[in-house]
CSV table of C-alpha atoms in Angstrom, one decimal:
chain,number,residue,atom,x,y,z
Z,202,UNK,CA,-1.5,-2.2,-29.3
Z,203,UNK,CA,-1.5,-5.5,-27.3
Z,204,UNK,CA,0.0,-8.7,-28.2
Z,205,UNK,CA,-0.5,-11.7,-26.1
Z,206,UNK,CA,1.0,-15.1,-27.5
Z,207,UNK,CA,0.9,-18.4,-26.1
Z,208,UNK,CA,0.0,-17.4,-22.7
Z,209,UNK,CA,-0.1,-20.1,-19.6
Z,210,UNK,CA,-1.1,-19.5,-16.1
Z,211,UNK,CA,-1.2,-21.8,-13.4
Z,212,UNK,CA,-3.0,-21.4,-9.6
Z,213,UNK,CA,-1.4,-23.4,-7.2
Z,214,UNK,CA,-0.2,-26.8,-9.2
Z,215,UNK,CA,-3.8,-26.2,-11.4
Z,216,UNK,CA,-3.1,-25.2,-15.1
Z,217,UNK,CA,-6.2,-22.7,-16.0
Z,218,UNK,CA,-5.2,-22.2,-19.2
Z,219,UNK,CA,-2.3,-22.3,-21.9
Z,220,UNK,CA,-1.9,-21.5,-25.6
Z,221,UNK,CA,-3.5,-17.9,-25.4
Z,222,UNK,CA,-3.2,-15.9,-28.5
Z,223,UNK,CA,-4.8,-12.2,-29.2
Z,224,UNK,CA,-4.2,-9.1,-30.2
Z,225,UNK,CA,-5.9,-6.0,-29.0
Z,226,UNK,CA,-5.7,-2.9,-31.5
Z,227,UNK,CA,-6.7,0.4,-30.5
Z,228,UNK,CA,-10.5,1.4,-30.2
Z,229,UNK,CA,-11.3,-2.1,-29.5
Z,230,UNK,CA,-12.6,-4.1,-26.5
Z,231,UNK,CA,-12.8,-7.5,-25.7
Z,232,UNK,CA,-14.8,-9.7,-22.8
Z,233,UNK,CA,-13.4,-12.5,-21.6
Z,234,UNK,CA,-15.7,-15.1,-20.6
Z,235,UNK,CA,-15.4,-18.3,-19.1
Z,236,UNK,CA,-17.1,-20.4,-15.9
Z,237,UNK,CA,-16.3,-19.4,-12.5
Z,238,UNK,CA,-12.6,-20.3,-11.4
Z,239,UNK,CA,-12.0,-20.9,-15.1
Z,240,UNK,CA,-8.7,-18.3,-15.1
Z,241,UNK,CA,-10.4,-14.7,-15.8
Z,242,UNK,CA,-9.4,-12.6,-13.2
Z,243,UNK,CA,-6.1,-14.4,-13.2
Z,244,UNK,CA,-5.7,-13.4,-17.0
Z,245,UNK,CA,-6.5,-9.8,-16.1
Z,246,UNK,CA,-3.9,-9.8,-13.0
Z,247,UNK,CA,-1.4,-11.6,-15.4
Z,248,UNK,CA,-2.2,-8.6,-18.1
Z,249,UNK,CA,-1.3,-5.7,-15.4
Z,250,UNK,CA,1.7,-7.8,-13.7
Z,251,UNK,CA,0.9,-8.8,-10.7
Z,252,UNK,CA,0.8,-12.4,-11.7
Z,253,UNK,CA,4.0,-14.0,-13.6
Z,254,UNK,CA,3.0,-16.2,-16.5
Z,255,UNK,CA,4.1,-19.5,-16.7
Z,256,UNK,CA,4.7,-19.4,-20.4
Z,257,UNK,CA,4.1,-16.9,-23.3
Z,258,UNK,CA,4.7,-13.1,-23.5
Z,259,UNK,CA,2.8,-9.8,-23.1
Z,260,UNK,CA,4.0,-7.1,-25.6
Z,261,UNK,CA,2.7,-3.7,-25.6
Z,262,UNK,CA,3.1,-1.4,-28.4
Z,263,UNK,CA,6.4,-3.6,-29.5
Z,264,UNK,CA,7.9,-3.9,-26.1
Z,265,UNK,CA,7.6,-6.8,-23.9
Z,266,UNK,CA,5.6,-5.3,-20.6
Z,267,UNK,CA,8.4,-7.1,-18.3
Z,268,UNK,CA,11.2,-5.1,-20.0
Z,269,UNK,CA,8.9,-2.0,-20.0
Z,270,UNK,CA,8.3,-2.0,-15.9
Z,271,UNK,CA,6.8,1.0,-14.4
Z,272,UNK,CA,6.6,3.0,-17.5
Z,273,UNK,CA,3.8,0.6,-18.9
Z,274,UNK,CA,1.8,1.2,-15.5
Z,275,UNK,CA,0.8,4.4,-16.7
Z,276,UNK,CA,-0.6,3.1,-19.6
Z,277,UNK,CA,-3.2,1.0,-18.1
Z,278,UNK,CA,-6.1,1.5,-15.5
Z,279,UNK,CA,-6.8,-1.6,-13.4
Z,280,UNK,CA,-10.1,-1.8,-11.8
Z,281,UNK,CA,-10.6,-5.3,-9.3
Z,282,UNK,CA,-13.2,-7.2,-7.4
Z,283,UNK,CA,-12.0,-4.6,-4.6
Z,284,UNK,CA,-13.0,-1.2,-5.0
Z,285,UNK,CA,-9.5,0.3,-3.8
Z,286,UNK,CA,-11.2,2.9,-2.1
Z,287,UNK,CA,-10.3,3.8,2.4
Z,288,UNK,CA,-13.3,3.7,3.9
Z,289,UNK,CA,-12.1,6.7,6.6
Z,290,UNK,CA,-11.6,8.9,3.3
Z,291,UNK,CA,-14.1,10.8,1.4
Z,292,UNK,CA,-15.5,10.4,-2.2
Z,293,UNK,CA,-13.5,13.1,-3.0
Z,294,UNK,CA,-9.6,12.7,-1.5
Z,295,UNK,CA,-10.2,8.6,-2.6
Z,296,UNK,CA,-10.7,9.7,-6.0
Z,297,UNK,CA,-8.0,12.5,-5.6
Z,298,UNK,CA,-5.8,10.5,-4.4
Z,299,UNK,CA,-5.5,7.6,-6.7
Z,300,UNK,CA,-5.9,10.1,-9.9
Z,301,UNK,CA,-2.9,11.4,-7.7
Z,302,UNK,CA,-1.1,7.7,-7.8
Z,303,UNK,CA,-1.3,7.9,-11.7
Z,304,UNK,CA,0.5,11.1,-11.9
Z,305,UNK,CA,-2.8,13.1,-12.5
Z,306,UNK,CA,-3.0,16.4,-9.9
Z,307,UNK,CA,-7.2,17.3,-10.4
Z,308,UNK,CA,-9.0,20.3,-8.9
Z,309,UNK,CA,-11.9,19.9,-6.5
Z,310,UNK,CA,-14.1,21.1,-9.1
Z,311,UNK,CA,-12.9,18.3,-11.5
Z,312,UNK,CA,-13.4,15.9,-9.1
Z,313,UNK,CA,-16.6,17.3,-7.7
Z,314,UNK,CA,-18.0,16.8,-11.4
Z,315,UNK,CA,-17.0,13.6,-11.9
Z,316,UNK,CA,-18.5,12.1,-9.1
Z,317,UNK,CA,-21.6,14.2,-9.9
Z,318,UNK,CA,-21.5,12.6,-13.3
Z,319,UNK,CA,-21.4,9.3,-11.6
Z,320,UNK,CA,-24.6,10.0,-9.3
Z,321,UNK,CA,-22.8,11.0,-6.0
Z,322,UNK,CA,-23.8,14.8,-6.0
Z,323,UNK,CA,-24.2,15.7,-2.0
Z,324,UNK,CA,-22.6,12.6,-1.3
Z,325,UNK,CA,-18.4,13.4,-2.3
Z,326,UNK,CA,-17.8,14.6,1.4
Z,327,UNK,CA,-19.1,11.8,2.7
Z,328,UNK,CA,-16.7,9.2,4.4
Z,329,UNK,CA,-17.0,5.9,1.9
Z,330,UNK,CA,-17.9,3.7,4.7
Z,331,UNK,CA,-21.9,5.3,4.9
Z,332,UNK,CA,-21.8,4.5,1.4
Z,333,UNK,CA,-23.6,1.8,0.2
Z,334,UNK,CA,-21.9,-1.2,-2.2
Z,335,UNK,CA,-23.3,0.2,-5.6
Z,336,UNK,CA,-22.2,3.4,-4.3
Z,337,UNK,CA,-18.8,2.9,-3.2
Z,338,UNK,CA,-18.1,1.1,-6.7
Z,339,UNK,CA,-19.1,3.9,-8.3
Z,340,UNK,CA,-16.6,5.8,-6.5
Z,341,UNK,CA,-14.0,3.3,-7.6
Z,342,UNK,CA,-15.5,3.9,-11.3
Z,343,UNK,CA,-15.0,7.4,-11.4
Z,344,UNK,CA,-11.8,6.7,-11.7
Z,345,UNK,CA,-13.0,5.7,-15.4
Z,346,UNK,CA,-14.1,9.1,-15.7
Z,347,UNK,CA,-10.4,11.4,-15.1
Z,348,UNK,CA,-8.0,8.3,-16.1
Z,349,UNK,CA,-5.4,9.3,-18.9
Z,350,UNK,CA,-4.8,5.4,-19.5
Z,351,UNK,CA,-5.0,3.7,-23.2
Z,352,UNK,CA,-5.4,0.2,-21.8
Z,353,UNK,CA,-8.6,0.1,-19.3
Z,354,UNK,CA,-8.7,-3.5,-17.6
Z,355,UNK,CA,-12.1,-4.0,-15.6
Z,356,UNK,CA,-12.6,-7.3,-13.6
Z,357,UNK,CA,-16.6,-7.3,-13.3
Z,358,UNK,CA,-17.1,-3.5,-13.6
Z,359,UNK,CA,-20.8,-3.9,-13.5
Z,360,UNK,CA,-20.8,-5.5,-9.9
Z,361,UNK,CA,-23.5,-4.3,-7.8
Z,362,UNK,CA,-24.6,-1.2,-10.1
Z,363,UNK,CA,-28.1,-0.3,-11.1
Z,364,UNK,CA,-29.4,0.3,-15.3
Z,365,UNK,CA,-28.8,3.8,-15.0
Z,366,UNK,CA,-25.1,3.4,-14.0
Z,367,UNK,CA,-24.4,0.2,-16.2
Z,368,UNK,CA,-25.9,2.5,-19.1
Z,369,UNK,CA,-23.3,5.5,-18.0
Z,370,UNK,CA,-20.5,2.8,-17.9
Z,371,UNK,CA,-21.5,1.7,-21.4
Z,372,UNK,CA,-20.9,5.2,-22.3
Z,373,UNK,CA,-17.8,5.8,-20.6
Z,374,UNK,CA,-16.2,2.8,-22.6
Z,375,UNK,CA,-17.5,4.3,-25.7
Z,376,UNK,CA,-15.7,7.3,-25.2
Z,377,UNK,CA,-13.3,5.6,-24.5
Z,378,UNK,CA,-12.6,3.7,-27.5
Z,379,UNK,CA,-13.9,6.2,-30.2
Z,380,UNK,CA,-10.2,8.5,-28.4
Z,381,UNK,CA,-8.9,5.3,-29.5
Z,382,UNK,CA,-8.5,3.6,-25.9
Z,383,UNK,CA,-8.7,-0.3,-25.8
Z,384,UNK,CA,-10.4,-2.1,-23.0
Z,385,UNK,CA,-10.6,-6.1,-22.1
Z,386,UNK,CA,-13.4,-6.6,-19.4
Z,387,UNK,CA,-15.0,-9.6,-17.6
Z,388,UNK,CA,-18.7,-9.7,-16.9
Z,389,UNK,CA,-21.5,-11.7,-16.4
Z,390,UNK,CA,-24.0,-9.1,-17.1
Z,391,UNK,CA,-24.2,-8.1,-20.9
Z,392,UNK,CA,-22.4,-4.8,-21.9
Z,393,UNK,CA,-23.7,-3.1,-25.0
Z,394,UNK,CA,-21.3,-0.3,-26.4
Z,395,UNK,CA,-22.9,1.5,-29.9
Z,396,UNK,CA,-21.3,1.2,-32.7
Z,397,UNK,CA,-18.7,-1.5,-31.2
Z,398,UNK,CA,-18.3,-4.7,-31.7
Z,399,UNK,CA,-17.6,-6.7,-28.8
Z,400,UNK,CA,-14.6,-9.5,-29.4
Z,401,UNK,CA,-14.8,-12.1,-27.0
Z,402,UNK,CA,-12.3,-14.4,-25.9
Z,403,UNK,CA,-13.5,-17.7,-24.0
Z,404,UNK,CA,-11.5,-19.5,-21.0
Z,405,UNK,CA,-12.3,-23.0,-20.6
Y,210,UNK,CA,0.4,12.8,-18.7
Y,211,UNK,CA,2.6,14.9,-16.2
Y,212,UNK,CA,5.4,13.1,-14.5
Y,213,UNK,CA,5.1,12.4,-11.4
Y,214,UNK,CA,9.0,12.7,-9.7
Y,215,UNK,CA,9.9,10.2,-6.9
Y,216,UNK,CA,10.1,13.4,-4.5
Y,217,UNK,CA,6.6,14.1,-5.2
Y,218,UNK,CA,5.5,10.9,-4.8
Y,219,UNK,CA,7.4,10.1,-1.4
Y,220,UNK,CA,5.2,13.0,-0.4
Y,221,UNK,CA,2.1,11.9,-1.3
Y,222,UNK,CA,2.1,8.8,0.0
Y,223,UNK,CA,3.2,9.8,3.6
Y,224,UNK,CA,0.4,12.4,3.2
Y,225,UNK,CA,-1.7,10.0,2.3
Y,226,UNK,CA,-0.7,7.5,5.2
Y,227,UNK,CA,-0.4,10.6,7.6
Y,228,UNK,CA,-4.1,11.5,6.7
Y,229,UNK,CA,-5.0,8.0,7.3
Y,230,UNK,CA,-4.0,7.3,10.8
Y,231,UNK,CA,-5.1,10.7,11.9
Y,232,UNK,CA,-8.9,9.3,11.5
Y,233,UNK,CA,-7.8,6.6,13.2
Y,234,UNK,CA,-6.6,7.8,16.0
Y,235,UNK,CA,-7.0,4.7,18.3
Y,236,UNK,CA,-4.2,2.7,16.3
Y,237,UNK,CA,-1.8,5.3,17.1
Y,238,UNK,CA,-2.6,5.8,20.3
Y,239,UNK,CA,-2.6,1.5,21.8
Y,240,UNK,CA,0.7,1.8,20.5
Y,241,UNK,CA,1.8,4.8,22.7
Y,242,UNK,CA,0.0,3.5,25.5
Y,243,UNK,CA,1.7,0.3,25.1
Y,244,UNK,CA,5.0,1.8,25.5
Y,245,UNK,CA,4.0,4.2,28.8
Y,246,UNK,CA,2.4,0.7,30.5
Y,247,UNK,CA,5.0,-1.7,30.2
Y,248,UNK,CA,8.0,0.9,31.0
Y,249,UNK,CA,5.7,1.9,33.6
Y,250,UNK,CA,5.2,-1.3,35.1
Y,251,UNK,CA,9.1,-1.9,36.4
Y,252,UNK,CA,9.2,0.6,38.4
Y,253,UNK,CA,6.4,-0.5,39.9
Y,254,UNK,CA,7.2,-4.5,40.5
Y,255,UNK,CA,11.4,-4.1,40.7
Y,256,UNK,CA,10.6,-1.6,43.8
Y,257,UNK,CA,12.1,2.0,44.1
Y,258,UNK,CA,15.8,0.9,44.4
Y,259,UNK,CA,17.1,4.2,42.5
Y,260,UNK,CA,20.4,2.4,41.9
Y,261,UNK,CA,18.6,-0.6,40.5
Y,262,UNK,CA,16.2,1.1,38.3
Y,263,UNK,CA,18.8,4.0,37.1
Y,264,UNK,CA,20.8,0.1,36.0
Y,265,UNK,CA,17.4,-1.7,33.8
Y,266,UNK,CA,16.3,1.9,32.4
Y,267,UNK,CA,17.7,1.5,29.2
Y,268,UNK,CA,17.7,-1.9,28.9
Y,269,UNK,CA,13.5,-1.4,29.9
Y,270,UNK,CA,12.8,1.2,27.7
Y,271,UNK,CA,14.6,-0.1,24.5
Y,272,UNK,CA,12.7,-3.4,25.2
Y,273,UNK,CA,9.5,-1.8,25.7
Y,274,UNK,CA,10.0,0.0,22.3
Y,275,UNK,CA,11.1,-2.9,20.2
Y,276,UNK,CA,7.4,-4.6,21.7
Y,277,UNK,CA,5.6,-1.2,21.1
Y,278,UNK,CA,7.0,-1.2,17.3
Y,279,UNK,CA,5.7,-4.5,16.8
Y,280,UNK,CA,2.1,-3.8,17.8
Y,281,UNK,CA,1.2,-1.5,14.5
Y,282,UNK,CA,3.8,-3.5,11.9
Y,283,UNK,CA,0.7,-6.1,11.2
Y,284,UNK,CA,-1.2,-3.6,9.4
Y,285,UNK,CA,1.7,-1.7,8.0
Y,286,UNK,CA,0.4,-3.0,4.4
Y,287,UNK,CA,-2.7,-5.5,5.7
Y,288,UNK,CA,-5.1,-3.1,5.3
Y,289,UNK,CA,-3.8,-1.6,2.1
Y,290,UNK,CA,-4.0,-5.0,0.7
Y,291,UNK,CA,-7.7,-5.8,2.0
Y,292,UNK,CA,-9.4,-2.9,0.5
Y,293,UNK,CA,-7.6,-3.3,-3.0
Y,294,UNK,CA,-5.7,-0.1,-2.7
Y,295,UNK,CA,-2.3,-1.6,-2.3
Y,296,UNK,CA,-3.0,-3.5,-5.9
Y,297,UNK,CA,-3.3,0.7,-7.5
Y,298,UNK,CA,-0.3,1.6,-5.8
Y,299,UNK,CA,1.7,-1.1,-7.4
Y,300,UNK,CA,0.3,0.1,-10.9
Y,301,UNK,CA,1.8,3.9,-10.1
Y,302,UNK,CA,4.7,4.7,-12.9
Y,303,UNK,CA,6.6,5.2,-10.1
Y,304,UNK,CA,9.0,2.0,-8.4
Y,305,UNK,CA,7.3,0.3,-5.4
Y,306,UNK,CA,10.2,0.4,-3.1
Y,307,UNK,CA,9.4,4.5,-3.5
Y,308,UNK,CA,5.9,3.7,-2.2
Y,309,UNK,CA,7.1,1.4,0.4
Y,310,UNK,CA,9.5,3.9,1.4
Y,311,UNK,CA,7.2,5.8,2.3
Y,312,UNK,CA,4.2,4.0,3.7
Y,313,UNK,CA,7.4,3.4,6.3
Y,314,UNK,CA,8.3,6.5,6.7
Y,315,UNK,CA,4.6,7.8,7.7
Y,316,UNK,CA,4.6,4.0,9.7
Y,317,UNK,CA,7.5,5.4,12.3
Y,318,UNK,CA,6.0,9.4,11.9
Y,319,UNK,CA,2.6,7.7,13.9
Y,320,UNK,CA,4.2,4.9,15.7
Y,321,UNK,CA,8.0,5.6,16.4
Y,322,UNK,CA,8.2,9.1,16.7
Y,323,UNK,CA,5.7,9.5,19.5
Y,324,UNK,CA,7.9,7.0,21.7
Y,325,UNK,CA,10.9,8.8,21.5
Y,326,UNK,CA,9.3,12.1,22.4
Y,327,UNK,CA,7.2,10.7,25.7
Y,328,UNK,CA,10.8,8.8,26.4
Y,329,UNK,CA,12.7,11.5,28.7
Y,330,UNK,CA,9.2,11.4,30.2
Y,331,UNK,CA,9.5,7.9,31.3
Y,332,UNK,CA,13.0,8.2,31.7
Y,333,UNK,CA,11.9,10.6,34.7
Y,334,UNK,CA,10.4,7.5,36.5
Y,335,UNK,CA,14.0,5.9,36.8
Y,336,UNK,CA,15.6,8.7,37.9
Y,337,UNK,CA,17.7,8.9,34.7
Y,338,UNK,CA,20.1,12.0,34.2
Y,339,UNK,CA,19.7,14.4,31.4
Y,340,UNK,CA,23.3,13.2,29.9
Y,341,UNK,CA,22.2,9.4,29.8
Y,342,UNK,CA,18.3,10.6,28.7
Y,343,UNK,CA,19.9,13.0,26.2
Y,344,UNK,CA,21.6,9.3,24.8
Y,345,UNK,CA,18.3,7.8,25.3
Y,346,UNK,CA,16.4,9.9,23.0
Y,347,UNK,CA,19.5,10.0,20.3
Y,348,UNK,CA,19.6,6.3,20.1
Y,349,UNK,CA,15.8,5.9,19.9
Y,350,UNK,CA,15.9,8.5,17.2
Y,351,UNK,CA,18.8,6.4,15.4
Y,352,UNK,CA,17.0,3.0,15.8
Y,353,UNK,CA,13.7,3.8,15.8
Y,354,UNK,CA,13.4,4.5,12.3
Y,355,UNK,CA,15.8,1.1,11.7
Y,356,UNK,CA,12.8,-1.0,13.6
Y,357,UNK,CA,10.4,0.1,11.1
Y,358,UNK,CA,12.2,-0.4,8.0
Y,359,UNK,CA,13.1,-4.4,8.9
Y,360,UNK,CA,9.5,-4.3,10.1
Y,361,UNK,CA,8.4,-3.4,7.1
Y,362,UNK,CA,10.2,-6.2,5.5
Y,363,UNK,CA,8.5,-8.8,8.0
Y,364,UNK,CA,5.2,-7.7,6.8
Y,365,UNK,CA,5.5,-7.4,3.5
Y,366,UNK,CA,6.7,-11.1,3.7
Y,367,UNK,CA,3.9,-12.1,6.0
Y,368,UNK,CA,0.9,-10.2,4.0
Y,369,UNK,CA,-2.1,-12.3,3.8
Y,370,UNK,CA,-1.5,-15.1,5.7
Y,371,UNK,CA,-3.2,-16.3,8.2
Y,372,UNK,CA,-1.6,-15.8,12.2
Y,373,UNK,CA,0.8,-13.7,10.5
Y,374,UNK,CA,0.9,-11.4,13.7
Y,375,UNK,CA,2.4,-13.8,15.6
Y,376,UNK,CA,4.9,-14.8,13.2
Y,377,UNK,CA,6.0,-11.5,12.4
Y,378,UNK,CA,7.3,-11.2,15.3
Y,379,UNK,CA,9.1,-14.0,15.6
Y,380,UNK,CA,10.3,-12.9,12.2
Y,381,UNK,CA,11.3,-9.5,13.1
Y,382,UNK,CA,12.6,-9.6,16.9
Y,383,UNK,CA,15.9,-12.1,16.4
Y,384,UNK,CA,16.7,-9.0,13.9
Y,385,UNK,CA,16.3,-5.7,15.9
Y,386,UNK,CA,18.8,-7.7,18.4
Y,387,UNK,CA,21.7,-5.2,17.1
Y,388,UNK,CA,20.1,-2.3,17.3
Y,389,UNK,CA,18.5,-2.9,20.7
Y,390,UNK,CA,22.5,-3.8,21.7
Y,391,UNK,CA,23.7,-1.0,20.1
Y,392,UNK,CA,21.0,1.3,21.8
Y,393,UNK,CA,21.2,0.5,24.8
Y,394,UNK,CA,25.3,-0.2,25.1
Y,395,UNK,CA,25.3,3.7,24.6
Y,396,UNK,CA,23.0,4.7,27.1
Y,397,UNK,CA,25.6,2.6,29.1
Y,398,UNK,CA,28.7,4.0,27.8
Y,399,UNK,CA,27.4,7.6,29.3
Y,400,UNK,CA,26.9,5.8,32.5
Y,401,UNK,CA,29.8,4.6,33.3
Y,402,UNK,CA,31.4,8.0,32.1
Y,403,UNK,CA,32.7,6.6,28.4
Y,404,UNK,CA,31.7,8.0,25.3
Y,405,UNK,CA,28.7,6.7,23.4
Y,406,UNK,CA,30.0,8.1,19.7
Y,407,UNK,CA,31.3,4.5,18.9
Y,408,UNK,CA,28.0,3.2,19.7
Y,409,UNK,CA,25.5,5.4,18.2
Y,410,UNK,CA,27.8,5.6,15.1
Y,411,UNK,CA,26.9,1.8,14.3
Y,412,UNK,CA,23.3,2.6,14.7
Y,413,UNK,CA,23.8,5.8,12.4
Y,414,UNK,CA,25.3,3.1,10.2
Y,415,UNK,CA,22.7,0.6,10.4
Y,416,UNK,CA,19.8,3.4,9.5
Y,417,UNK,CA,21.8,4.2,6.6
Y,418,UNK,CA,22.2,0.6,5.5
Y,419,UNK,CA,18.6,-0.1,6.2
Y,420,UNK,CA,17.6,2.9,4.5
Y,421,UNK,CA,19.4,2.1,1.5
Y,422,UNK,CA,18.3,-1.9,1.3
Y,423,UNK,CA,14.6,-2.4,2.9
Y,424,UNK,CA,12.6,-0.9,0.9
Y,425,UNK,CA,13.9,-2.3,-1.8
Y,426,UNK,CA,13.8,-6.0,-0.1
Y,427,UNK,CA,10.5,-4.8,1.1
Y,428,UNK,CA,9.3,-4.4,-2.5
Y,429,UNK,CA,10.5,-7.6,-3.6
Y,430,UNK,CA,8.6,-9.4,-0.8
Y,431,UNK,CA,5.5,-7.5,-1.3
Y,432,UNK,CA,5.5,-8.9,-5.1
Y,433,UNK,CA,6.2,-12.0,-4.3
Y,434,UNK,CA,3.2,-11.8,-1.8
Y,435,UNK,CA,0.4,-10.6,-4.1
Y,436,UNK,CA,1.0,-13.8,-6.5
């Protein structure tokens, strides 16, 4: 479960926004949305620790995420703007190695499915840079697919993907939930997941 | 979730870095280049005065090194940092410094290494002796590795700005001053028929220190750097 109460972040001397209250339970999701520059990504960074709040806490399961350190890392999946993949590396060792980051050791076969599942069949040996944009972030999304995190936290995941991969997203996040994952997204596109309602939480 | 041990991760990430600047073999190899021009040069403008050159040889090749190291530290974490990935490595369950560790380690495996084993090559050029080029290569393999960790420190500090080459330089140079003393005071000790252990203890010493502190500083200013 995540608590967040009376959050404040600042960029630069600019407050973007203070006062932020929720609570995320498992097998829920939540979109934030808000203008652009209006403090989402920031709010996501600040979630996963890169960014110190100016005021307010972060408490995960009943432990404040400062005291917890490294130990909450592997609770969460972070997905950015940036795709986090090396262009000189295949489909295949990108994904192997950041499963590999999260403590996860995968097969070739697992990974070779995954990225199949994804629409990347012929493609895994590939280096990333012949890749195309919708391509490489779906290389960055498989991630999605062999992650062992409760907490997933996507900045934009739909960037740059086609129906048929927005719909396999969808799905992946209903999965997700229904194992009793939680997941807090931004997007400007609109995300559908079945049988979920979709809390939102609005930045101004 | 399996646990991933420190060990195990150490490993991967040097792997990963190893794997890295193999498919990039043209950083790796300006850097070596580098190193062979400029030593290569002195012999070349000073004039073949054996007594001279056998005198600047250390002093020329520690120099040389210090410039070569300074070459690859700019994208040490830069390009990490552009393509996102250096954001998932902070997430790992693991401690940074543990990851910085050993992004440095695979940094002086590509960068470092390499110049101390061409060394007794260029070392030829000045008419060294094996004793003094034995020295050489000892104190290059001592302070070497010590280059790369405060290196690593400068450019976790400088990350993302703008010029930061440059700076990082200026950052890092003043400090490698010790070690370059240290280095070459040894080569110098042999010369003049003393014993280098006094020497090459302190740069022994300084590895340790640096091995024990940088990463940990290095860490801290990467954090501090992805605000």
């Amino acid at each position: 479960m995540l608590e967040v109460s009376n959050l404040a972040c600042s960029r630069g001397d600019q407050r973007l926004f203070s006062g932020l209250s929720f609570v995320l339970h498992p097998g829920q999701i939540m979109q934030v949305q808000g203008e652009n520059g209006s403090g989402k990504t920031t709010l996501l960074r600040t979630l996963c620790g890169f960014v110190s709040a100016d005021e307010g806490r972060v408490v995960w399961n009943g432990a404040q995420v400062a005291s917890l350190g490294d130990a909450f890392h592997a609770e969460i999946l972070y997905l950015g703007h940036l795709n986090a993949i090396k262009d000189d590396l295949s489909a295949l060792e990108n994904l192997k190695i950041s499963a590999a980051f999260s403590g996860i050791t995968l097969q070739d076969a697992a990974v070779k499915s995954a990225l199949r599942r994804l629409g990347l069949k012929g493609r895994e040996l590939l280096p990333c840079k012949v890749l195309s944009q919708g391509q490489r972030r779906r290389v960055a999304l498989a991630r999605l697919l062999v992650s062992e995190a409760r907490l997933w936290i996507l900045d934009e995941p739909l960037a740059a993907l086609d129906v048929r991969a927005v719909a396999l997203i969808q799905e992946l996040i209903a999965d997700h939930l229904s194992r009793g994952g939680m997941a807090i997204f931004t997007t400007h596109q609109p995300l559908q997941i079945d049988g979920m309602t979709v809390r939102t939480l609005a930045l101004s | 979730m399996k646990e991933l041990t420190l060990f195990s991760m150490l490993k991967l990430v040097i792997r990963r870095d190893m794997i890295l600047a193999m498919r990039r073999r043209a950083d790796v190899l300006t850097t070596l280049i580098f190193f062979v021009m400029v030593v290569s040069l002195f012999p070349l403008g000073v004039g073949p005065e054996m007594e001279m050159l056998r005198k600047i040889a250390p002093g020329v090749l520690w120099v040389a090194a210090l410039l070569a190291s300074m070459l690859s530290l700019g994208r040490l974490f830069s390009a990490d940092h552009q393509d996102g990935t250096l954001e998932q490595m902070m997430l790992t369950p693991q401690p940074l410094a543990v990851i910085v560790l050993g992004k440095i380690v695979a940094h002086w495996m590509v960068s470092g290494l390499p110049l101390v084993l061409i060394a007794p090559v260029l070392g030829i050029q000045f008419d060294m002796q094996a004793e003094t080029l034995g020295i050489l290569i000892l104190g290059l393999l001592l302070g070497t590795p010590v280059l790369s960790m405060i290196g690593g420190i400068g450019a976790a500090l400088t990350l993302g700005l703008r010029g930061g080459g440059v700076l990082l330089s200026l950052l890092v140079l003043p400090l490698c001053i010790p070690i370059l003393i240290f280095g070459t005071a040894a080569v110098d000790a042999v010369a003049t028929g003393l014993s280098p252990v006094s020497h090459l203890s302190l740069l022994g010493a300084l590895l340790v220190l640096a091995l024990t502190f940088a990463p940990w500083v290095a860490a801290q200013a990467l954090r501090i750097s992805m605000e």
